[in-house]
CSV table of N, CA and C in Angstrom, one decimal:
chain,number,residue,atom,x,y,z
A,1,UNK,N,8.7,20.4,0.7
A,1,UNK,CA,9.7,19.5,0.2
A,1,UNK,C,10.3,20.1,-1.0
A,2,UNK,N,11.6,20.2,-1.0
A,2,UNK,CA,12.4,20.9,-2.1
A,2,UNK,C,13.0,19.8,-2.9
A,3,UNK,N,12.9,19.9,-4.2
A,3,UNK,CA,13.5,19.0,-5.2
A,3,UNK,C,14.9,19.4,-5.5
A,4,UNK,N,15.8,18.4,-5.7
A,4,UNK,CA,17.2,18.8,-6.2
A,4,UNK,C,17.1,19.7,-7.4
A,5,UNK,N,18.1,20.6,-7.7
A,5,UNK,CA,18.0,21.5,-8.8
A,5,UNK,C,17.9,20.8,-10.2
A,6,UNK,N,18.3,19.6,-10.3
A,6,UNK,CA,18.2,18.9,-11.6
A,6,UNK,C,16.9,18.2,-11.8
A,7,UNK,N,16.0,18.2,-10.8
A,7,UNK,CA,14.7,17.5,-10.9
A,7,UNK,C,13.6,18.4,-10.5
A,8,UNK,N,12.5,18.4,-11.2
A,8,UNK,CA,11.4,19.3,-10.8
A,8,UNK,C,10.8,18.8,-9.5
A,9,UNK,N,10.1,19.7,-8.8
A,9,UNK,CA,9.4,19.3,-7.6
A,9,UNK,C,8.3,18.3,-7.9
A,10,UNK,N,8.0,17.4,-7.0
A,10,UNK,CA,7.0,16.4,-7.3
A,10,UNK,C,5.6,17.1,-7.3
A,11,UNK,N,4.7,16.6,-8.1
A,11,UNK,CA,3.4,17.1,-8.2
A,11,UNK,C,2.6,16.5,-7.0
A,12,UNK,N,2.1,17.3,-6.2
A,12,UNK,CA,1.3,16.9,-5.0
A,12,UNK,C,-0.2,17.1,-5.3
A,13,UNK,N,-1.0,16.1,-5.2
A,13,UNK,CA,-2.4,16.1,-5.5
A,13,UNK,C,-3.2,15.8,-4.3
A,14,UNK,N,-4.2,16.6,-4.0
A,14,UNK,CA,-5.2,16.3,-2.9
A,14,UNK,C,-6.3,15.4,-3.5
A,15,UNK,N,-6.4,14.2,-3.1
A,15,UNK,CA,-7.3,13.2,-3.6
A,15,UNK,C,-8.1,12.6,-2.5
A,16,UNK,N,-9.0,11.7,-2.8
A,16,UNK,CA,-9.7,10.9,-1.9
A,16,UNK,C,-9.3,9.4,-2.2
A,17,UNK,N,-9.3,8.6,-1.1
A,17,UNK,CA,-9.0,7.2,-1.3
A,17,UNK,C,-10.2,6.5,-0.6
A,18,UNK,N,-10.6,5.4,-1.2
A,18,UNK,CA,-11.7,4.6,-0.7
A,18,UNK,C,-11.1,3.1,-0.6
A,19,UNK,N,-11.1,2.6,0.6
A,19,UNK,CA,-10.7,1.2,0.8
A,19,UNK,C,-11.4,0.6,1.9
A,20,UNK,N,-11.2,-0.7,2.1
A,20,UNK,CA,-12.1,-1.5,3.0
A,20,UNK,C,-12.2,-1.0,4.4
A,21,UNK,N,-11.2,-0.3,4.9
A,21,UNK,CA,-11.2,0.2,6.3
A,21,UNK,C,-12.4,1.1,6.5
A,22,UNK,N,-12.8,1.9,5.5
A,22,UNK,CA,-13.8,2.9,5.6
A,22,UNK,C,-15.2,2.5,5.0
A,23,UNK,N,-15.4,1.2,4.8
A,23,UNK,CA,-16.6,0.7,4.3
A,23,UNK,C,-17.2,1.5,3.2
A,24,UNK,N,-16.4,1.8,2.2
A,24,UNK,CA,-16.9,2.4,1.0
A,24,UNK,C,-16.9,3.9,1.0
A,25,UNK,N,-16.5,4.5,2.1
A,25,UNK,CA,-16.5,6.0,2.2
A,25,UNK,C,-15.1,6.5,1.9
A,26,UNK,N,-15.0,7.4,0.9
A,26,UNK,CA,-13.8,8.0,0.5
A,26,UNK,C,-13.3,9.0,1.6
A,27,UNK,N,-12.0,9.0,1.8
A,27,UNK,CA,-11.3,9.8,2.8
A,27,UNK,C,-10.2,10.6,2.1
A,28,UNK,N,-9.8,11.8,2.7
A,28,UNK,CA,-8.7,12.6,2.1
A,28,UNK,C,-7.4,11.8,2.1
A,29,UNK,N,-6.6,12.0,1.1
A,29,UNK,CA,-5.3,11.4,1.0
A,29,UNK,C,-4.4,12.3,0.2
A,30,UNK,N,-3.1,12.0,0.1
A,30,UNK,CA,-2.2,12.9,-0.6
A,30,UNK,C,-1.5,12.0,-1.6
A,31,UNK,N,-1.4,12.5,-2.8
A,31,UNK,CA,-0.7,11.8,-3.9
A,31,UNK,C,0.5,12.6,-4.3
A,32,UNK,N,1.7,11.9,-4.3
A,32,UNK,CA,2.9,12.5,-4.8
A,32,UNK,C,3.4,11.7,-5.9
A,33,UNK,N,3.4,12.2,-7.1
A,33,UNK,CA,3.7,11.3,-8.2
A,33,UNK,C,2.7,10.2,-8.3
A,34,UNK,N,3.3,9.0,-8.3
A,34,UNK,CA,2.4,7.8,-8.4
A,34,UNK,C,2.3,7.1,-7.0
A,35,UNK,N,2.6,7.8,-6.0
A,35,UNK,CA,2.5,7.3,-4.6
A,35,UNK,C,1.3,8.0,-3.9
A,36,UNK,N,0.4,7.2,-3.4
A,36,UNK,CA,-0.8,7.7,-2.6
A,36,UNK,C,-0.6,7.4,-1.2
A,37,UNK,N,-0.9,8.3,-0.2
A,37,UNK,CA,-0.7,8.0,1.2
A,37,UNK,C,-1.8,8.6,2.0
A,38,UNK,N,-2.0,8.0,3.2
A,38,UNK,CA,-2.9,8.5,4.1
A,38,UNK,C,-2.6,7.9,5.5
A,39,UNK,N,-2.7,8.8,6.5
A,39,UNK,CA,-2.5,8.3,7.9
A,39,UNK,C,-3.9,7.8,8.4
A,40,UNK,N,-3.8,6.6,9.0
A,40,UNK,CA,-5.1,5.9,9.5
A,40,UNK,C,-5.0,5.6,11.0
A,41,UNK,N,-6.1,5.9,11.7
A,41,UNK,CA,-6.3,5.4,13.1
A,41,UNK,C,-7.3,4.3,13.0
A,42,UNK,N,-6.8,3.1,12.7
A,42,UNK,CA,-7.6,1.9,12.5
A,42,UNK,C,-7.6,1.1,13.8
A,43,UNK,N,-8.8,0.7,14.3
A,43,UNK,CA,-8.9,0.1,15.6
A,43,UNK,C,-8.0,-1.2,15.7
A,44,UNK,N,-7.7,-1.9,14.7
A,44,UNK,CA,-6.9,-3.1,14.8
A,44,UNK,C,-5.4,-2.8,14.8
A,45,UNK,N,-5.0,-1.5,14.6
A,45,UNK,CA,-3.6,-1.2,14.7
A,45,UNK,C,-3.2,-0.6,16.0
A,46,UNK,N,-2.0,-0.7,16.4
A,46,UNK,CA,-1.5,-0.2,17.7
A,46,UNK,C,-1.2,1.3,17.5
A,47,UNK,N,-2.1,2.1,17.2
A,47,UNK,CA,-1.9,3.5,17.0
A,47,UNK,C,-1.9,3.9,15.5
A,48,UNK,N,-1.7,5.2,15.2
A,48,UNK,CA,-1.7,5.7,13.9
A,48,UNK,C,-0.7,5.0,13.0
A,49,UNK,N,-1.1,4.7,11.8
A,49,UNK,CA,-0.2,4.1,10.8
A,49,UNK,C,-0.4,4.8,9.5
A,50,UNK,N,0.7,4.9,8.7
A,50,UNK,CA,0.7,5.6,7.4
A,50,UNK,C,0.5,4.4,6.4
A,51,UNK,N,-0.5,4.5,5.6
A,51,UNK,CA,-0.8,3.6,4.5
A,51,UNK,C,-0.2,4.2,3.2
A,52,UNK,N,0.4,3.3,2.4
A,52,UNK,CA,1.0,3.7,1.2
A,52,UNK,C,0.4,2.9,0.1
A,53,UNK,N,0.1,3.5,-1.1
A,53,UNK,CA,-0.4,2.8,-2.3
A,53,UNK,C,0.6,3.1,-3.4
A,54,UNK,N,1.2,2.1,-4.0
A,54,UNK,CA,2.0,2.3,-5.2
A,54,UNK,C,1.1,2.1,-6.4
A,55,UNK,N,0.7,3.2,-7.0
A,55,UNK,CA,-0.4,3.1,-8.0
A,55,UNK,C,0.1,2.4,-9.3
A,56,UNK,N,1.4,2.4,-9.6
A,56,UNK,CA,1.9,1.7,-10.8
A,56,UNK,C,2.2,0.2,-10.5
A,57,UNK,N,2.2,-0.2,-9.2
A,57,UNK,CA,2.5,-1.5,-8.9
A,57,UNK,C,1.4,-2.4,-8.3
A,58,UNK,N,0.3,-1.7,-8.0
A,58,UNK,CA,-0.9,-2.5,-7.5
A,58,UNK,C,-0.6,-3.1,-6.1
A,59,UNK,N,-0.1,-2.3,-5.2
A,59,UNK,CA,0.1,-2.7,-3.9
A,59,UNK,C,-0.2,-1.7,-2.8
A,60,UNK,N,-0.6,-2.1,-1.7
A,60,UNK,CA,-0.9,-1.3,-0.5
A,60,UNK,C,0.1,-1.7,0.6
A,61,UNK,N,0.8,-0.8,1.2
A,61,UNK,CA,1.8,-1.2,2.2
A,61,UNK,C,1.5,-0.5,3.5
A,62,UNK,N,1.7,-1.2,4.6
A,62,UNK,CA,1.6,-0.6,6.0
A,62,UNK,C,2.6,-1.3,6.9
A,63,UNK,N,3.3,-0.5,7.7
A,63,UNK,CA,4.3,-1.0,8.6
A,63,UNK,C,3.7,-1.2,10.0
A,64,UNK,N,3.9,-2.4,10.5
A,64,UNK,CA,3.5,-2.8,11.9
A,64,UNK,C,1.9,-2.6,12.1
A,65,UNK,N,1.1,-3.1,11.2
A,65,UNK,CA,-0.3,-3.1,11.4
A,65,UNK,C,-0.7,-4.2,12.5
A,66,UNK,N,-1.9,-4.1,12.9
A,66,UNK,CA,-2.5,-5.1,13.8
A,66,UNK,C,-1.7,-5.4,15.1
A,67,UNK,N,-0.9,-4.4,15.5
A,67,UNK,CA,-0.1,-4.7,16.7
A,67,UNK,C,1.2,-5.5,16.4
A,68,UNK,N,1.5,-5.7,15.2
A,68,UNK,CA,2.7,-6.5,14.8
A,68,UNK,C,3.9,-5.6,15.1
A,69,UNK,N,5.0,-6.3,15.2
A,69,UNK,CA,6.3,-5.6,15.5
A,69,UNK,C,7.3,-5.9,14.3
A,70,UNK,N,7.8,-4.9,13.7
A,70,UNK,CA,8.9,-5.0,12.7
A,70,UNK,C,8.5,-5.8,11.5
A,71,UNK,N,7.3,-5.7,11.1
A,71,UNK,CA,6.8,-6.3,9.9
A,71,UNK,C,5.9,-5.4,9.0
A,72,UNK,N,6.1,-5.5,7.7
A,72,UNK,CA,5.2,-4.8,6.8
A,72,UNK,C,4.1,-5.8,6.3
A,73,UNK,N,3.0,-5.2,6.1
A,73,UNK,CA,1.9,-6.0,5.4
A,73,UNK,C,1.6,-5.3,4.1
A,74,UNK,N,1.8,-6.1,3.0
A,74,UNK,CA,1.7,-5.6,1.7
A,74,UNK,C,0.5,-6.4,1.0
A,75,UNK,N,-0.6,-5.6,0.7
A,75,UNK,CA,-1.7,-6.2,0.0
A,75,UNK,C,-1.5,-6.0,-1.5
A,76,UNK,N,-1.8,-7.0,-2.3
A,76,UNK,CA,-1.9,-6.9,-3.7
A,76,UNK,C,-3.3,-6.3,-3.9
A,77,UNK,N,-3.4,-5.2,-4.7
A,77,UNK,CA,-4.7,-4.6,-4.9
A,77,UNK,C,-4.8,-4.2,-6.3
A,78,UNK,N,-6.0,-3.7,-6.7
A,78,UNK,CA,-6.2,-3.0,-8.0
A,78,UNK,C,-6.9,-1.7,-7.7
A,79,UNK,N,-6.7,-0.8,-8.6
A,79,UNK,CA,-7.2,0.6,-8.5
A,79,UNK,C,-8.2,0.9,-9.5
A,80,UNK,N,-9.3,1.6,-9.2
A,80,UNK,CA,-10.2,2.2,-10.1
A,80,UNK,C,-10.3,3.7,-9.7
A,81,UNK,N,-10.8,4.5,-10.7
A,81,UNK,CA,-10.8,5.9,-10.4
A,81,UNK,C,-12.1,6.5,-10.7
A,82,UNK,N,-12.5,7.5,-10.0
A,82,UNK,CA,-13.7,8.3,-10.2
A,82,UNK,C,-13.6,9.7,-9.6
A,83,UNK,N,-14.8,10.3,-9.4
A,83,UNK,CA,-14.8,11.6,-8.8
A,83,UNK,C,-15.9,11.7,-7.8
A,84,UNK,N,-15.7,12.5,-6.8
A,84,UNK,CA,-16.8,12.8,-5.8
A,84,UNK,C,-16.6,14.3,-5.4
A,85,UNK,N,-17.6,15.0,-5.5
A,85,UNK,CA,-17.6,16.5,-5.1
A,85,UNK,C,-16.4,17.2,-5.8
A,86,UNK,N,-16.2,16.8,-7.0
A,86,UNK,CA,-15.2,17.5,-7.8
A,86,UNK,C,-13.8,17.1,-7.6
A,87,UNK,N,-13.6,16.1,-6.7
A,87,UNK,CA,-12.3,15.6,-6.4
A,87,UNK,C,-12.1,14.2,-7.0
A,88,UNK,N,-10.8,13.9,-7.3
A,88,UNK,CA,-10.5,12.6,-7.8
A,88,UNK,C,-10.6,11.6,-6.7
A,89,UNK,N,-11.1,10.4,-6.9
A,89,UNK,CA,-11.3,9.3,-6.0
A,89,UNK,C,-10.5,8.1,-6.5
A,90,UNK,N,-9.6,7.5,-5.7
A,90,UNK,CA,-8.9,6.3,-6.0
A,90,UNK,C,-9.6,5.2,-5.2
A,91,UNK,N,-10.2,4.2,-5.8
A,91,UNK,CA,-10.8,3.1,-5.1
A,91,UNK,C,-9.8,1.9,-5.1
A,92,UNK,N,-9.7,1.3,-4.0
A,92,UNK,CA,-8.7,0.3,-3.8
A,92,UNK,C,-9.5,-1.0,-3.5
A,93,UNK,N,-9.1,-2.1,-4.3
A,93,UNK,CA,-9.8,-3.3,-4.1
A,93,UNK,C,-8.8,-4.4,-3.8
A,94,UNK,N,-9.0,-5.1,-2.7
A,94,UNK,CA,-8.1,-6.2,-2.3
A,94,UNK,C,-8.1,-7.3,-3.3
A,95,UNK,N,-7.0,-7.9,-3.7
A,95,UNK,CA,-6.9,-9.0,-4.6
A,95,UNK,C,-6.4,-10.3,-4.0
A,96,UNK,N,-6.5,-10.4,-2.6
A,96,UNK,CA,-6.4,-11.6,-1.9
A,96,UNK,C,-5.0,-12.2,-1.8
A,97,UNK,N,-4.0,-11.6,-2.4
A,97,UNK,CA,-2.6,-12.1,-2.2
A,97,UNK,C,-1.9,-11.0,-1.3
A,98,UNK,N,-1.2,-11.5,-0.3
A,98,UNK,CA,-0.6,-10.6,0.6
A,98,UNK,C,0.9,-11.1,0.8
A,99,UNK,N,1.7,-10.1,1.1
A,99,UNK,CA,3.1,-10.3,1.3
A,99,UNK,C,3.5,-9.8,2.7
A,100,UNK,N,4.0,-10.6,3.6
A,100,UNK,CA,4.5,-10.1,4.8
A,100,UNK,C,6.0,-10.0,4.8
A,101,UNK,N,6.5,-8.8,4.9
A,101,UNK,CA,7.9,-8.5,4.8
A,101,UNK,C,8.5,-8.3,6.3
A,102,UNK,N,9.4,-9.1,6.6
A,102,UNK,CA,10.0,-9.0,8.0
A,102,UNK,C,11.0,-7.9,8.0
A,103,UNK,N,10.8,-7.0,9.0
A,103,UNK,CA,11.7,-5.9,9.2
A,103,UNK,C,11.8,-5.0,7.9
A,104,UNK,N,12.9,-4.8,7.4
A,104,UNK,CA,13.1,-4.1,6.2
A,104,UNK,C,13.6,-5.0,5.0
A,105,UNK,N,13.1,-6.2,5.1
A,105,UNK,CA,13.4,-7.2,4.0
A,105,UNK,C,14.8,-7.7,4.1
A,106,UNK,N,15.2,-8.6,3.3
A,106,UNK,CA,14.4,-9.2,2.2
A,106,UNK,C,13.6,-10.4,2.5
A,107,UNK,N,13.6,-10.8,3.8
A,107,UNK,CA,12.8,-12.0,4.2
A,107,UNK,C,11.3,-11.7,4.1
A,108,UNK,N,10.6,-12.6,3.4
A,108,UNK,CA,9.1,-12.3,3.3
A,108,UNK,C,8.4,-13.7,3.2
A,109,UNK,N,7.1,-13.6,3.3
A,109,UNK,CA,6.3,-14.8,3.1
A,109,UNK,C,5.0,-14.3,2.4
A,110,UNK,N,4.5,-15.2,1.5
A,110,UNK,CA,3.2,-15.0,0.8
A,110,UNK,C,2.1,-15.6,1.6
A,111,UNK,N,1.0,-14.9,1.8
A,111,UNK,CA,-0.1,-15.5,2.5
A,111,UNK,C,-1.4,-15.3,1.8
A,112,UNK,N,-2.4,-15.9,2.2
A,112,UNK,CA,-3.8,-15.8,1.7
A,112,UNK,C,-3.9,-16.3,0.2
A,113,UNK,N,-3.0,-17.1,-0.2
A,113,UNK,CA,-3.2,-17.7,-1.6
A,113,UNK,C,-4.4,-18.6,-1.6
A,114,UNK,N,-4.7,-19.2,-0.4
A,114,UNK,CA,-5.9,-20.1,-0.4
A,114,UNK,C,-7.2,-19.3,-0.6
A,115,UNK,N,-7.2,-18.0,-0.2
A,115,UNK,CA,-8.4,-17.1,-0.5
A,115,UNK,C,-8.5,-16.9,-2.0
A,116,UNK,N,-7.4,-16.7,-2.6
A,116,UNK,CA,-7.4,-16.5,-4.1
A,116,UNK,C,-7.9,-17.8,-4.8
A,117,UNK,N,-7.5,-18.9,-4.3
A,117,UNK,CA,-7.9,-20.2,-4.9
A,117,UNK,C,-9.4,-20.4,-4.6
A,118,UNK,N,-9.9,-20.1,-3.5
A,118,UNK,CA,-11.3,-20.2,-3.2
A,118,UNK,C,-12.1,-19.3,-4.1
A,119,UNK,N,-11.6,-18.0,-4.3
A,119,UNK,CA,-12.3,-17.1,-5.2
A,119,UNK,C,-12.4,-17.6,-6.6
A,120,UNK,N,-11.3,-18.2,-7.1
A,120,UNK,CA,-11.3,-18.8,-8.4
A,120,UNK,C,-12.3,-20.0,-8.5
A,121,UNK,N,-12.2,-20.9,-7.6
A,121,UNK,CA,-13.1,-22.0,-7.6
A,121,UNK,C,-14.6,-21.6,-7.5
A,122,UNK,N,-14.9,-20.6,-6.7
A,122,UNK,CA,-16.2,-20.2,-6.5
A,122,UNK,C,-16.8,-19.2,-7.5
A,123,UNK,N,-15.9,-18.8,-8.4
A,123,UNK,CA,-16.3,-17.8,-9.4
A,123,UNK,C,-16.3,-16.4,-9.0
A,124,UNK,N,-15.9,-16.0,-7.8
A,124,UNK,CA,-16.0,-14.6,-7.4
A,124,UNK,C,-14.7,-13.9,-7.8
A,125,UNK,N,-13.7,-14.6,-8.3
A,125,UNK,CA,-12.5,-14.0,-8.8
A,125,UNK,C,-12.3,-14.4,-10.2
A,126,UNK,N,-12.6,-13.5,-11.2
A,126,UNK,CA,-12.3,-13.9,-12.6
A,126,UNK,C,-10.9,-14.3,-12.9
A,127,UNK,N,-10.6,-15.2,-13.7
A,127,UNK,CA,-9.3,-15.6,-14.1
A,127,UNK,C,-8.4,-14.5,-14.4
A,128,UNK,N,-8.9,-13.5,-15.2
A,128,UNK,CA,-8.1,-12.4,-15.7
A,128,UNK,C,-7.6,-11.5,-14.5
A,129,UNK,N,-8.5,-11.4,-13.5
A,129,UNK,CA,-8.2,-10.6,-12.3
A,129,UNK,C,-7.2,-11.3,-11.5
A,130,UNK,N,-7.4,-12.6,-11.3
A,130,UNK,CA,-6.4,-13.4,-10.5
A,130,UNK,C,-5.0,-13.4,-11.2
A,131,UNK,N,-5.0,-13.5,-12.5
A,131,UNK,CA,-3.7,-13.5,-13.2
A,131,UNK,C,-3.0,-12.1,-13.0
A,132,UNK,N,-3.8,-11.0,-13.1
A,132,UNK,CA,-3.2,-9.7,-12.9
A,132,UNK,C,-2.6,-9.6,-11.5
A,133,UNK,N,-3.3,-10.2,-10.5
A,133,UNK,CA,-2.8,-10.1,-9.1
A,133,UNK,C,-1.6,-10.9,-8.9
A,134,UNK,N,-1.5,-12.1,-9.5
A,134,UNK,CA,-0.3,-12.9,-9.5
A,134,UNK,C,0.9,-12.2,-10.2
A,135,UNK,N,0.6,-11.6,-11.3
A,135,UNK,CA,1.6,-10.8,-12.0
A,135,UNK,C,2.2,-9.7,-11.1
A,136,UNK,N,1.2,-9.0,-10.4
A,136,UNK,CA,1.6,-7.8,-9.5
A,136,UNK,C,2.5,-8.3,-8.4
A,137,UNK,N,2.1,-9.5,-7.8
A,137,UNK,CA,2.8,-10.0,-6.7
A,137,UNK,C,4.3,-10.4,-7.1
A,138,UNK,N,4.4,-11.0,-8.3
A,138,UNK,CA,5.7,-11.4,-8.8
A,138,UNK,C,6.6,-10.2,-9.1
A,139,UNK,N,6.0,-9.2,-9.7
A,139,UNK,CA,6.7,-7.9,-10.0
A,139,UNK,C,7.2,-7.3,-8.7
A,140,UNK,N,6.3,-7.2,-7.7
A,140,UNK,CA,6.6,-6.6,-6.5
A,140,UNK,C,7.8,-7.3,-5.8
A,141,UNK,N,7.7,-8.6,-5.7
A,141,UNK,CA,8.8,-9.3,-5.0
A,141,UNK,C,10.1,-9.2,-5.8
A,142,UNK,N,10.0,-9.3,-7.1
A,142,UNK,CA,11.2,-9.2,-7.9
A,142,UNK,C,11.9,-7.9,-7.8
A,143,UNK,N,11.1,-6.8,-7.8
A,143,UNK,CA,11.6,-5.4,-7.8
A,143,UNK,C,12.1,-5.0,-6.4
A,144,UNK,N,11.4,-5.4,-5.4
A,144,UNK,CA,11.7,-4.8,-4.1
A,144,UNK,C,12.2,-5.8,-3.0
A,145,UNK,N,12.3,-7.1,-3.3
A,145,UNK,CA,12.7,-8.0,-2.3
A,145,UNK,C,13.8,-9.0,-2.8
A,146,UNK,N,14.0,-9.1,-4.1
A,146,UNK,CA,15.0,-10.1,-4.6
A,146,UNK,C,16.3,-9.4,-5.1
A,147,UNK,N,17.3,-10.2,-5.1
A,147,UNK,CA,18.6,-9.7,-5.7
A,147,UNK,C,19.2,-8.4,-5.1
A,148,UNK,N,19.2,-8.4,-3.8
A,148,UNK,CA,19.8,-7.2,-3.2
A,148,UNK,C,19.0,-5.9,-3.2
A,149,UNK,N,17.7,-6.0,-3.5
A,149,UNK,CA,16.9,-4.8,-3.6
A,149,UNK,C,16.8,-4.2,-2.2
A,150,UNK,N,16.6,-2.9,-2.1
A,150,UNK,CA,16.5,-2.2,-0.8
A,150,UNK,C,15.0,-2.0,-0.5
A,151,UNK,N,14.6,-2.3,0.7
A,151,UNK,CA,13.2,-2.2,1.1
A,151,UNK,C,13.2,-1.2,2.3
A,152,UNK,N,12.2,-0.4,2.4
A,152,UNK,CA,11.0,-0.3,1.6
A,152,UNK,C,11.2,0.4,0.3
A,153,UNK,N,10.3,0.4,-0.6
A,153,UNK,CA,10.4,1.0,-1.9
A,153,UNK,C,10.8,2.4,-1.8
A,154,UNK,N,11.7,2.9,-2.7
A,154,UNK,CA,12.3,4.2,-2.7
A,154,UNK,C,11.2,5.3,-2.7
A,155,UNK,N,10.1,5.1,-3.4
A,155,UNK,CA,9.1,6.2,-3.5
A,155,UNK,C,8.5,6.6,-2.2
A,156,UNK,N,8.4,5.7,-1.2
A,156,UNK,CA,7.8,6.0,0.0
A,156,UNK,C,8.8,6.3,1.1
A,157,UNK,N,10.0,6.1,1.0
A,157,UNK,CA,11.0,6.3,2.0
A,157,UNK,C,11.0,7.7,2.6
A,158,UNK,N,10.9,8.8,1.8
A,158,UNK,CA,10.9,10.1,2.3
A,158,UNK,C,9.7,10.4,3.3
A,159,UNK,N,8.6,9.6,3.2
A,159,UNK,CA,7.4,9.8,3.9
A,159,UNK,C,7.2,8.8,5.1
A,160,UNK,N,8.2,7.9,5.3
A,160,UNK,CA,8.1,6.8,6.2
A,160,UNK,C,8.9,7.1,7.5
A,161,UNK,N,8.5,6.5,8.6
A,161,UNK,CA,9.3,6.5,9.8
A,161,UNK,C,8.9,5.2,10.6
A,162,UNK,N,10.0,4.4,10.9
A,162,UNK,CA,9.7,3.2,11.5
A,162,UNK,C,9.1,3.4,12.9
A,163,UNK,N,9.3,4.5,13.6
A,163,UNK,CA,8.8,4.8,14.9
A,163,UNK,C,7.4,5.4,14.8
A,164,UNK,N,6.9,5.5,13.6
A,164,UNK,CA,5.5,6.1,13.3
A,164,UNK,C,5.4,7.6,13.6
A,165,UNK,N,6.5,8.3,13.8
A,165,UNK,CA,6.5,9.7,13.9
A,165,UNK,C,6.8,10.2,12.5
A,166,UNK,N,5.8,10.2,11.7
A,166,UNK,CA,5.9,10.4,10.2
A,166,UNK,C,6.3,11.9,9.9
A,167,UNK,N,7.1,12.0,8.8
A,167,UNK,CA,7.3,13.4,8.3
A,167,UNK,C,6.0,13.9,7.8
A,168,UNK,N,5.8,15.3,7.8
A,168,UNK,CA,4.6,15.8,7.3
A,168,UNK,C,4.5,15.6,5.8
A,169,UNK,N,3.2,15.5,5.4
A,169,UNK,CA,3.0,15.4,3.9
A,169,UNK,C,3.4,16.7,3.3
A,170,UNK,N,3.9,16.6,2.0
A,170,UNK,CA,4.3,17.8,1.3
A,170,UNK,C,3.0,18.6,0.9
A,171,UNK,N,3.2,19.9,0.7
A,171,UNK,CA,2.0,20.7,0.4
A,171,UNK,C,2.1,21.1,-1.1
């Protein structure tokens, strides 16, 4: 990937990502700036899907998961960081608020708010964590789905393909 002459080339980092699909086992991923990505062959998807994590926004995005057609699934998540075998590990934790974006937006719906409520009532979701998740959901919809915003987010567009024939990761 070549950067325009007025901008430096993005910093590409080889990292590991750990999220619920892998039951706690970290897997190789690529980080470009504040975007983390990995191609997944998850049994619930209709083929390989590229997962994207916007590290500054607290969201995970995947297009057409679970056999869906023309919809994005956006999980509100939180990140924690560690190391394994000398490599940086990004741990992703679901925060129970999800946004389903139809086609390329702007139509969307929020789901699983009942799971957040159950977590709050039962004490498994601390109020501060729930508040941060609600803030992240609001920022995401305001930034990427409201007032004529273009979807998907600009950071992931160079690495996305609606037909799932993804461009190669930068080296």
